Amino acid sequence: MCHFVQRSSTFSFPKICNMFWRFHHTSTSHWCSCSKTISDEKYQDPFQLGRKDLKNLYEDIKKELLVSAAELKEMCDYYFDGKGKAFRPMIVVLMARACNIHHSNSKEVQANQRSVAIIAEMIHTASLVHDDVIDDANSRRGKRTLNQIWGERKAVLAGDFILSAASVALARIGNTTIISVLTQVIEDLVRGEFLQLGSKENENERFAHYLEKTFKKTASLIANSCKAVSILGCPDPKVHEIAYQYGKNVGIAFQLIDDVLDFTSCADHLGKPTAADLKLGLATGPVLFACRQFPEMNAMIMRRFSKPGDVERAWKYVLQSDGVQQTTYLAQRYCHAATREIRKLRPSPEREALVHLTEMVLMRDK
């Protein structure tokens, strides 16, 4: 298991920085050769491989959201338009098949495992709706947010309704262990949001705070969804841990790259305004790494970039520093740990697709 994930609070920030700097200089060539090995094996496109099990996914989600009130139905259906990549459900069905093959050589996804994929996408979307209200965001996935069109109060209620529908679908699975695993996701989302509202004065604690927030807000959903389908497909606790650790590491890497893209991608490409996190007063990985070279940023972090010119100055400091590179190296480290975990399962096209997915996370540009 990746010690950066489990024990991040035991490392001082300077030590973390130095470790990733050494990792870059000693292991970049190894990482590249590792990627070549992965690609040279039986290549499997995760999206092609998961397509069969994700067919009619959004139609099935809309069936879970049946409601008589026309306006509420329109709001709930707004993001389930079939235009998203269904990244989380795709990971879940691939993990389900990989675990099923590992245990019984069965290549089929069970109905309850597919339900977990549906529930994961519903929880994720509900969290986006609530996030947009909290952040007063005006765009998401290249279109206006619910709160911009219908107002904050109705957007909150729509998010609540999607979450309640996901809970009903979860109860229908009828497995108390699965219910416990997936309700942990909802608790983590709330705790993560509270973590995001606060900040640490101590520089060393600040980085651990950031990683914990990143896990709770982003990675917990992927980790626990992967664990849930592994429980449904295989009785071995070791497999459950493999699935959980893979999802956890990929989820954290995904968010780290998202934080990088906030500094490197144009708004049109990203589907939301760039520098959005700085404007919200948030210090993400690139900012925290940049602090090592520009200590004056610490004061800006503590006042949440609230003074005139703070956002612009912080943006400039990050781009002048190695903050973006260091955050990318950190994401590589998490992806490497995810690959190490998933390779403990029996070989299968789905396992290789999950390996390849770690490369896709690192290479994505939106």
PDB file of C-alpha atoms in Angstrom, residues 119-326:
ATOM      1  CA  ILE A 119     -25.353   4.827  -7.270  1.00  0.00           C
ATOM      2  CA  ALA A 120     -21.759   6.096  -7.485  1.00  0.00           C
ATOM      3  CA  GLU A 121     -22.636   8.390 -10.395  1.00  0.00           C
ATOM      4  CA  MET A 122     -25.727   9.672  -8.578  1.00  0.00           C
ATOM      5  CA  ILE A 123     -23.788  10.451  -5.386  1.00  0.00           C
ATOM      6  CA  HIS A 124     -21.064  12.140  -7.428  1.00  0.00           C
ATOM      7  CA  THR A 125     -23.541  14.311  -9.325  1.00  0.00           C
ATOM      8  CA  ALA A 126     -25.431  15.286  -6.168  1.00  0.00           C
ATOM      9  CA  SER A 127     -22.119  16.376  -4.642  1.00  0.00           C
ATOM     10  CA  LEU A 128     -21.366  18.517  -7.721  1.00  0.00           C
ATOM     11  CA  VAL A 129     -24.733  20.259  -7.424  1.00  0.00           C
ATOM     12  CA  HIS A 130     -24.080  21.048  -3.762  1.00  0.00           C
ATOM     13  CA  ASP A 131     -20.480  22.117  -4.456  1.00  0.00           C
ATOM     14  CA  ASP A 132     -21.677  24.582  -7.085  1.00  0.00           C
ATOM     15  CA  VAL A 133     -24.047  26.152  -4.576  1.00  0.00           C
ATOM     16  CA  ILE A 134     -21.323  26.431  -1.918  1.00  0.00           C
ATOM     17  CA  ASP A 135     -18.858  27.872  -4.454  1.00  0.00           C
ATOM     18  CA  ASP A 136     -21.446  30.070  -6.207  1.00  0.00           C
ATOM     19  CA  ALA A 137     -20.170  28.523  -9.455  1.00  0.00           C
ATOM     20  CA  ASN A 138     -21.680  29.612 -12.760  1.00  0.00           C
ATOM     21  CA  SER A 139     -20.434  26.860 -15.092  1.00  0.00           C
ATOM     22  CA  ARG A 140     -19.980  23.116 -14.947  1.00  0.00           C
ATOM     23  CA  ARG A 141     -19.071  20.763 -17.808  1.00  0.00           C
ATOM     24  CA  GLY A 142     -19.254  23.663 -20.228  1.00  0.00           C
ATOM     25  CA  LYS A 143     -22.789  24.723 -19.343  1.00  0.00           C
ATOM     26  CA  ARG A 144     -24.547  26.846 -16.733  1.00  0.00           C
ATOM     27  CA  THR A 145     -24.931  25.395 -13.265  1.00  0.00           C
ATOM     28  CA  LEU A 146     -28.235  24.474 -11.677  1.00  0.00           C
ATOM     29  CA  ASN A 147     -27.909  27.257  -9.126  1.00  0.00           C
ATOM     30  CA  GLN A 148     -27.436  29.813 -11.907  1.00  0.00           C
ATOM     31  CA  ILE A 149     -30.571  28.695 -13.743  1.00  0.00           C
ATOM     32  CA  TRP A 150     -32.960  27.768 -10.926  1.00  0.00           C
ATOM     33  CA  GLY A 151     -31.400  29.501  -7.906  1.00  0.00           C
ATOM     34  CA  GLU A 152     -29.538  28.220  -4.868  1.00  0.00           C
ATOM     35  CA  ARG A 153     -32.493  26.957  -2.829  1.00  0.00           C
ATOM     36  CA  LYS A 154     -33.909  24.784  -5.573  1.00  0.00           C
ATOM     37  CA  ALA A 155     -30.439  23.532  -6.507  1.00  0.00           C
ATOM     38  CA  VAL A 156     -29.824  22.380  -2.915  1.00  0.00           C
ATOM     39  CA  LEU A 157     -33.160  20.551  -2.917  1.00  0.00           C
ATOM     40  CA  ALA A 158     -32.395  18.918  -6.282  1.00  0.00           C
ATOM     41  CA  GLY A 159     -29.037  17.687  -4.934  1.00  0.00           C
ATOM     42  CA  ASP A 160     -30.801  16.348  -1.840  1.00  0.00           C
ATOM     43  CA  PHE A 161     -33.365  14.552  -4.000  1.00  0.00           C
ATOM     44  CA  ILE A 162     -30.679  12.878  -6.160  1.00  0.00           C
ATOM     45  CA  LEU A 163     -28.914  11.773  -2.978  1.00  0.00           C
ATOM     46  CA  SER A 164     -32.135  10.374  -1.506  1.00  0.00           C
ATOM     47  CA  ALA A 165     -32.868   8.470  -4.739  1.00  0.00           C
ATOM     48  CA  ALA A 166     -29.338   7.006  -4.584  1.00  0.00           C
ATOM     49  CA  SER A 167     -30.030   5.924  -0.988  1.00  0.00           C
ATOM     50  CA  VAL A 168     -33.226   4.152  -2.049  1.00  0.00           C
ATOM     51  CA  ALA A 169     -31.326   2.334  -4.809  1.00  0.00           C
ATOM     52  CA  LEU A 170     -28.645   1.394  -2.290  1.00  0.00           C
ATOM     53  CA  ALA A 171     -31.214  -0.010   0.159  1.00  0.00           C
ATOM     54  CA  ARG A 172     -32.670  -2.092  -2.682  1.00  0.00           C
ATOM     55  CA  ILE A 173     -29.372  -4.000  -2.958  1.00  0.00           C
ATOM     56  CA  GLY A 174     -30.287  -5.433   0.442  1.00  0.00           C
ATOM     57  CA  ASN A 175     -26.744  -6.014   1.684  1.00  0.00           C
ATOM     58  CA  THR A 176     -25.943  -4.271   4.981  1.00  0.00           C
ATOM     59  CA  THR A 177     -22.176  -4.405   4.359  1.00  0.00           C
ATOM     60  CA  ILE A 178     -22.571  -2.641   1.009  1.00  0.00           C
ATOM     61  CA  ILE A 179     -24.885  -0.072   2.584  1.00  0.00           C
ATOM     62  CA  SER A 180     -22.276   0.605   5.280  1.00  0.00           C
ATOM     63  CA  VAL A 181     -19.445   0.936   2.736  1.00  0.00           C
ATOM     64  CA  LEU A 182     -21.293   3.365   0.462  1.00  0.00           C
ATOM     65  CA  THR A 183     -22.862   5.503   3.188  1.00  0.00           C
ATOM     66  CA  GLN A 184     -19.284   6.134   4.355  1.00  0.00           C
ATOM     67  CA  VAL A 185     -18.862   8.019   1.072  1.00  0.00           C
ATOM     68  CA  ILE A 186     -21.641  10.457   1.975  1.00  0.00           C
ATOM     69  CA  GLU A 187     -20.129  11.050   5.424  1.00  0.00           C
ATOM     70  CA  ASP A 188     -16.709  11.638   3.862  1.00  0.00           C
ATOM     71  CA  LEU A 189     -18.144  14.137   1.364  1.00  0.00           C
ATOM     72  CA  VAL A 190     -19.574  16.228   4.197  1.00  0.00           C
ATOM     73  CA  ARG A 191     -16.407  15.991   6.291  1.00  0.00           C
ATOM     74  CA  GLY A 192     -14.314  16.871   3.241  1.00  0.00           C
ATOM     75  CA  GLU A 193     -16.383  19.972   2.595  1.00  0.00           C
ATOM     76  CA  PHE A 194     -15.843  21.089   6.196  1.00  0.00           C
ATOM     77  CA  LEU A 195     -12.103  20.471   5.821  1.00  0.00           C
ATOM     78  CA  GLN A 196     -12.121  22.647   2.705  1.00  0.00           C
ATOM     79  CA  LEU A 197     -13.749  25.489   4.645  1.00  0.00           C
ATOM     80  CA  GLY A 198     -10.825  25.562   7.070  1.00  0.00           C
ATOM     81  CA  SER A 199      -7.053  25.866   6.775  1.00  0.00           C
ATOM     82  CA  LYS A 200      -4.008  25.124   8.923  1.00  0.00           C
ATOM     83  CA  GLU A 201      -1.548  27.775  10.082  1.00  0.00           C
ATOM     84  CA  ASN A 202       1.247  25.214  10.410  1.00  0.00           C
ATOM     85  CA  GLU A 203       2.834  24.582   7.013  1.00  0.00           C
ATOM     86  CA  ASN A 204       3.482  20.880   7.707  1.00  0.00           C
ATOM     87  CA  GLU A 205      -0.094  20.256   8.876  1.00  0.00           C
ATOM     88  CA  ARG A 206      -1.454  22.139   5.865  1.00  0.00           C
ATOM     89  CA  PHE A 207      -0.287  19.555   3.342  1.00  0.00           C
ATOM     90  CA  ALA A 208      -1.693  16.649   5.351  1.00  0.00           C
ATOM     91  CA  HIS A 209      -4.955  18.623   5.649  1.00  0.00           C
ATOM     92  CA  TYR A 210      -5.014  19.024   1.855  1.00  0.00           C
ATOM     93  CA  LEU A 211      -4.459  15.301   1.209  1.00  0.00           C
ATOM     94  CA  GLU A 212      -7.133  14.323   3.728  1.00  0.00           C
ATOM     95  CA  LYS A 213      -9.599  16.738   2.136  1.00  0.00           C
ATOM     96  CA  THR A 214      -8.705  15.379  -1.296  1.00  0.00           C
ATOM     97  CA  PHE A 215      -9.392  11.828  -0.173  1.00  0.00           C
ATOM     98  CA  LYS A 216     -12.720  12.615   1.461  1.00  0.00           C
ATOM     99  CA  LYS A 217     -14.079  14.852  -1.313  1.00  0.00           C
ATOM    100  CA  THR A 218     -12.900  12.855  -4.332  1.00  0.00           C
ATOM    101  CA  ALA A 219     -11.171   9.540  -3.672  1.00  0.00           C
ATOM    102  CA  SER A 220     -13.507   8.045  -1.054  1.00  0.00           C
ATOM    103  CA  LEU A 221     -16.294   7.604  -3.609  1.00  0.00           C
ATOM    104  CA  ILE A 222     -14.037   5.700  -6.031  1.00  0.00           C
ATOM    105  CA  ALA A 223     -12.331   3.683  -3.269  1.00  0.00           C
ATOM    106  CA  ASN A 224     -15.518   2.587  -1.528  1.00  0.00           C
ATOM    107  CA  SER A 225     -17.409   1.903  -4.766  1.00  0.00           C
ATOM    108  CA  CYS A 226     -14.558  -0.363  -5.896  1.00  0.00           C
ATOM    109  CA  LYS A 227     -14.584  -2.060  -2.503  1.00  0.00           C
ATOM    110  CA  ALA A 228     -18.363  -2.562  -2.680  1.00  0.00           C
ATOM    111  CA  VAL A 229     -18.275  -4.396  -6.031  1.00  0.00           C
ATOM    112  CA  SER A 230     -15.329  -6.501  -4.858  1.00  0.00           C
ATOM    113  CA  ILE A 231     -17.357  -7.601  -1.803  1.00  0.00           C
ATOM    114  CA  LEU A 232     -20.267  -8.557  -4.056  1.00  0.00           C
ATOM    115  CA  GLY A 233     -17.978 -10.536  -6.391  1.00  0.00           C
ATOM    116  CA  CYS A 234     -15.402 -12.148  -4.116  1.00  0.00           C
ATOM    117  CA  PRO A 235     -15.361 -13.221  -0.426  1.00  0.00           C
ATOM    118  CA  ASP A 236     -11.602 -12.645   0.059  1.00  0.00           C
ATOM    119  CA  PRO A 237     -10.865  -9.592   2.294  1.00  0.00           C
ATOM    120  CA  LYS A 238      -7.463  -9.235   0.585  1.00  0.00           C
ATOM    121  CA  VAL A 239      -9.248  -8.574  -2.712  1.00  0.00           C
ATOM    122  CA  HIS A 240     -11.498  -6.014  -1.010  1.00  0.00           C
ATOM    123  CA  GLU A 241      -8.387  -4.183   0.204  1.00  0.00           C
ATOM    124  CA  ILE A 242      -6.796  -4.303  -3.255  1.00  0.00           C
ATOM    125  CA  ALA A 243      -9.939  -2.791  -4.800  1.00  0.00           C
ATOM    126  CA  TYR A 244     -10.138  -0.116  -2.098  1.00  0.00           C
ATOM    127  CA  GLN A 245      -6.480   0.876  -2.374  1.00  0.00           C
ATOM    128  CA  TYR A 246      -6.624   1.018  -6.162  1.00  0.00           C
ATOM    129  CA  GLY A 247      -9.645   3.325  -6.036  1.00  0.00           C
ATOM    130  CA  LYS A 248      -8.123   5.446  -3.297  1.00  0.00           C
ATOM    131  CA  ASN A 249      -4.849   6.014  -5.118  1.00  0.00           C
ATOM    132  CA  VAL A 250      -6.464   6.659  -8.508  1.00  0.00           C
ATOM    133  CA  GLY A 251      -8.966   9.027  -6.902  1.00  0.00           C
ATOM    134  CA  ILE A 252      -6.303  11.125  -5.212  1.00  0.00           C
ATOM    135  CA  ALA A 253      -4.229  11.216  -8.414  1.00  0.00           C
ATOM    136  CA  PHE A 254      -7.294  12.296 -10.383  1.00  0.00           C
ATOM    137  CA  GLN A 255      -7.864  15.262  -8.062  1.00  0.00           C
ATOM    138  CA  LEU A 256      -4.191  16.226  -8.043  1.00  0.00           C
ATOM    139  CA  ILE A 257      -4.247  16.434 -11.852  1.00  0.00           C
ATOM    140  CA  ASP A 258      -7.497  18.399 -11.613  1.00  0.00           C
ATOM    141  CA  ASP A 259      -5.682  20.866  -9.353  1.00  0.00           C
ATOM    142  CA  VAL A 260      -2.838  21.091 -11.878  1.00  0.00           C
ATOM    143  CA  LEU A 261      -5.278  21.739 -14.731  1.00  0.00           C
ATOM    144  CA  ASP A 262      -6.682  24.710 -12.807  1.00  0.00           C
ATOM    145  CA  PHE A 263      -3.334  26.384 -13.580  1.00  0.00           C
ATOM    146  CA  THR A 264      -2.495  24.917 -16.982  1.00  0.00           C
ATOM    147  CA  SER A 265      -5.739  24.483 -18.936  1.00  0.00           C
ATOM    148  CA  CYS A 266      -7.794  27.192 -20.613  1.00  0.00           C
ATOM    149  CA  ALA A 267     -11.332  27.736 -19.319  1.00  0.00           C
ATOM    150  CA  ASP A 268     -13.044  26.591 -22.537  1.00  0.00           C
ATOM    151  CA  HIS A 269     -11.150  23.307 -22.533  1.00  0.00           C
ATOM    152  CA  LEU A 270     -11.628  22.617 -18.839  1.00  0.00           C
ATOM    153  CA  GLY A 271     -15.361  23.382 -18.850  1.00  0.00           C
ATOM    154  CA  LYS A 272     -15.070  25.714 -15.846  1.00  0.00           C
ATOM    155  CA  PRO A 273     -13.165  28.927 -15.071  1.00  0.00           C
ATOM    156  CA  THR A 274      -9.424  28.544 -14.469  1.00  0.00           C
ATOM    157  CA  ALA A 275      -7.906  29.842 -11.218  1.00  0.00           C
ATOM    158  CA  ALA A 276     -11.277  28.864  -9.754  1.00  0.00           C
ATOM    159  CA  ASP A 277      -9.675  27.396  -6.617  1.00  0.00           C
ATOM    160  CA  LEU A 278      -7.617  30.522  -5.917  1.00  0.00           C
ATOM    161  CA  LYS A 279     -10.709  32.683  -6.361  1.00  0.00           C
ATOM    162  CA  LEU A 280     -12.465  30.468  -3.805  1.00  0.00           C
ATOM    163  CA  GLY A 281      -9.574  30.954  -1.389  1.00  0.00           C
ATOM    164  CA  LEU A 282      -8.333  27.371  -1.723  1.00  0.00           C
ATOM    165  CA  ALA A 283      -4.669  26.369  -1.551  1.00  0.00           C
ATOM    166  CA  THR A 284      -4.236  23.218  -3.646  1.00  0.00           C
ATOM    167  CA  GLY A 285      -1.111  21.142  -4.362  1.00  0.00           C
ATOM    168  CA  PRO A 286       0.566  23.526  -6.824  1.00  0.00           C
ATOM    169  CA  VAL A 287       0.159  26.401  -4.360  1.00  0.00           C
ATOM    170  CA  LEU A 288       1.432  24.420  -1.377  1.00  0.00           C
ATOM    171  CA  PHE A 289       4.512  23.246  -3.276  1.00  0.00           C
ATOM    172  CA  ALA A 290       5.115  26.787  -4.569  1.00  0.00           C
ATOM    173  CA  CYS A 291       5.230  28.044  -0.967  1.00  0.00           C
ATOM    174  CA  ARG A 292       8.610  26.389  -0.533  1.00  0.00           C
ATOM    175  CA  GLN A 293      10.087  28.775  -3.118  1.00  0.00           C
ATOM    176  CA  PHE A 294       7.862  31.742  -2.290  1.00  0.00           C
ATOM    177  CA  PRO A 295       7.248  31.787   1.508  1.00  0.00           C
ATOM    178  CA  GLU A 296       5.333  35.076   1.181  1.00  0.00           C
ATOM    179  CA  MET A 297       2.445  32.990  -0.136  1.00  0.00           C
ATOM    180  CA  ASN A 298       1.801  31.649   3.371  1.00  0.00           C
ATOM    181  CA  ALA A 299       0.189  34.903   4.457  1.00  0.00           C
ATOM    182  CA  MET A 300      -2.005  34.877   1.342  1.00  0.00           C
ATOM    183  CA  ILE A 301      -3.100  31.300   2.091  1.00  0.00           C
ATOM    184  CA  MET A 302      -4.108  32.216   5.634  1.00  0.00           C
ATOM    185  CA  ARG A 303      -6.255  35.121   4.412  1.00  0.00           C
ATOM    186  CA  ARG A 304      -7.591  32.864   1.618  1.00  0.00           C
ATOM    187  CA  PHE A 305      -6.335  35.152  -1.167  1.00  0.00           C
ATOM    188  CA  SER A 306      -8.869  37.766  -0.100  1.00  0.00           C
ATOM    189  CA  LYS A 307      -6.837  40.968  -0.633  1.00  0.00           C
ATOM    190  CA  PRO A 308      -6.904  42.714  -4.011  1.00  0.00           C
ATOM    191  CA  GLY A 309      -4.179  41.265  -6.221  1.00  0.00           C
ATOM    192  CA  ASP A 310      -3.694  38.096  -4.129  1.00  0.00           C
ATOM    193  CA  VAL A 311      -5.121  35.762  -6.762  1.00  0.00           C
ATOM    194  CA  GLU A 312      -3.001  37.257  -9.550  1.00  0.00           C
ATOM    195  CA  ARG A 313       0.196  37.207  -7.451  1.00  0.00           C
ATOM    196  CA  ALA A 314      -0.391  33.624  -6.291  1.00  0.00           C
ATOM    197  CA  TRP A 315      -1.057  32.534  -9.873  1.00  0.00           C
ATOM    198  CA  LYS A 316       2.226  34.116 -10.977  1.00  0.00           C
ATOM    199  CA  TYR A 317       4.194  32.538  -8.120  1.00  0.00           C
ATOM    200  CA  VAL A 318       2.825  29.068  -8.879  1.00  0.00           C
ATOM    201  CA  LEU A 319       3.781  29.306 -12.560  1.00  0.00           C
ATOM    202  CA  GLN A 320       7.249  30.613 -11.652  1.00  0.00           C
ATOM    203  CA  SER A 321       7.771  27.737  -9.202  1.00  0.00           C
ATOM    204  CA  ASP A 322       7.936  23.980  -9.676  1.00  0.00           C
ATOM    205  CA  GLY A 323       4.528  23.596  -7.978  1.00  0.00           C
ATOM    206  CA  VAL A 324       2.790  22.234 -11.071  1.00  0.00           C
ATOM    207  CA  GLN A 325       5.622  19.755 -11.743  1.00  0.00           C
ATOM    208  CA  GLN A 326       5.791  18.591  -8.132  1.00  0.00           C
TER     209      GLN A 326
END
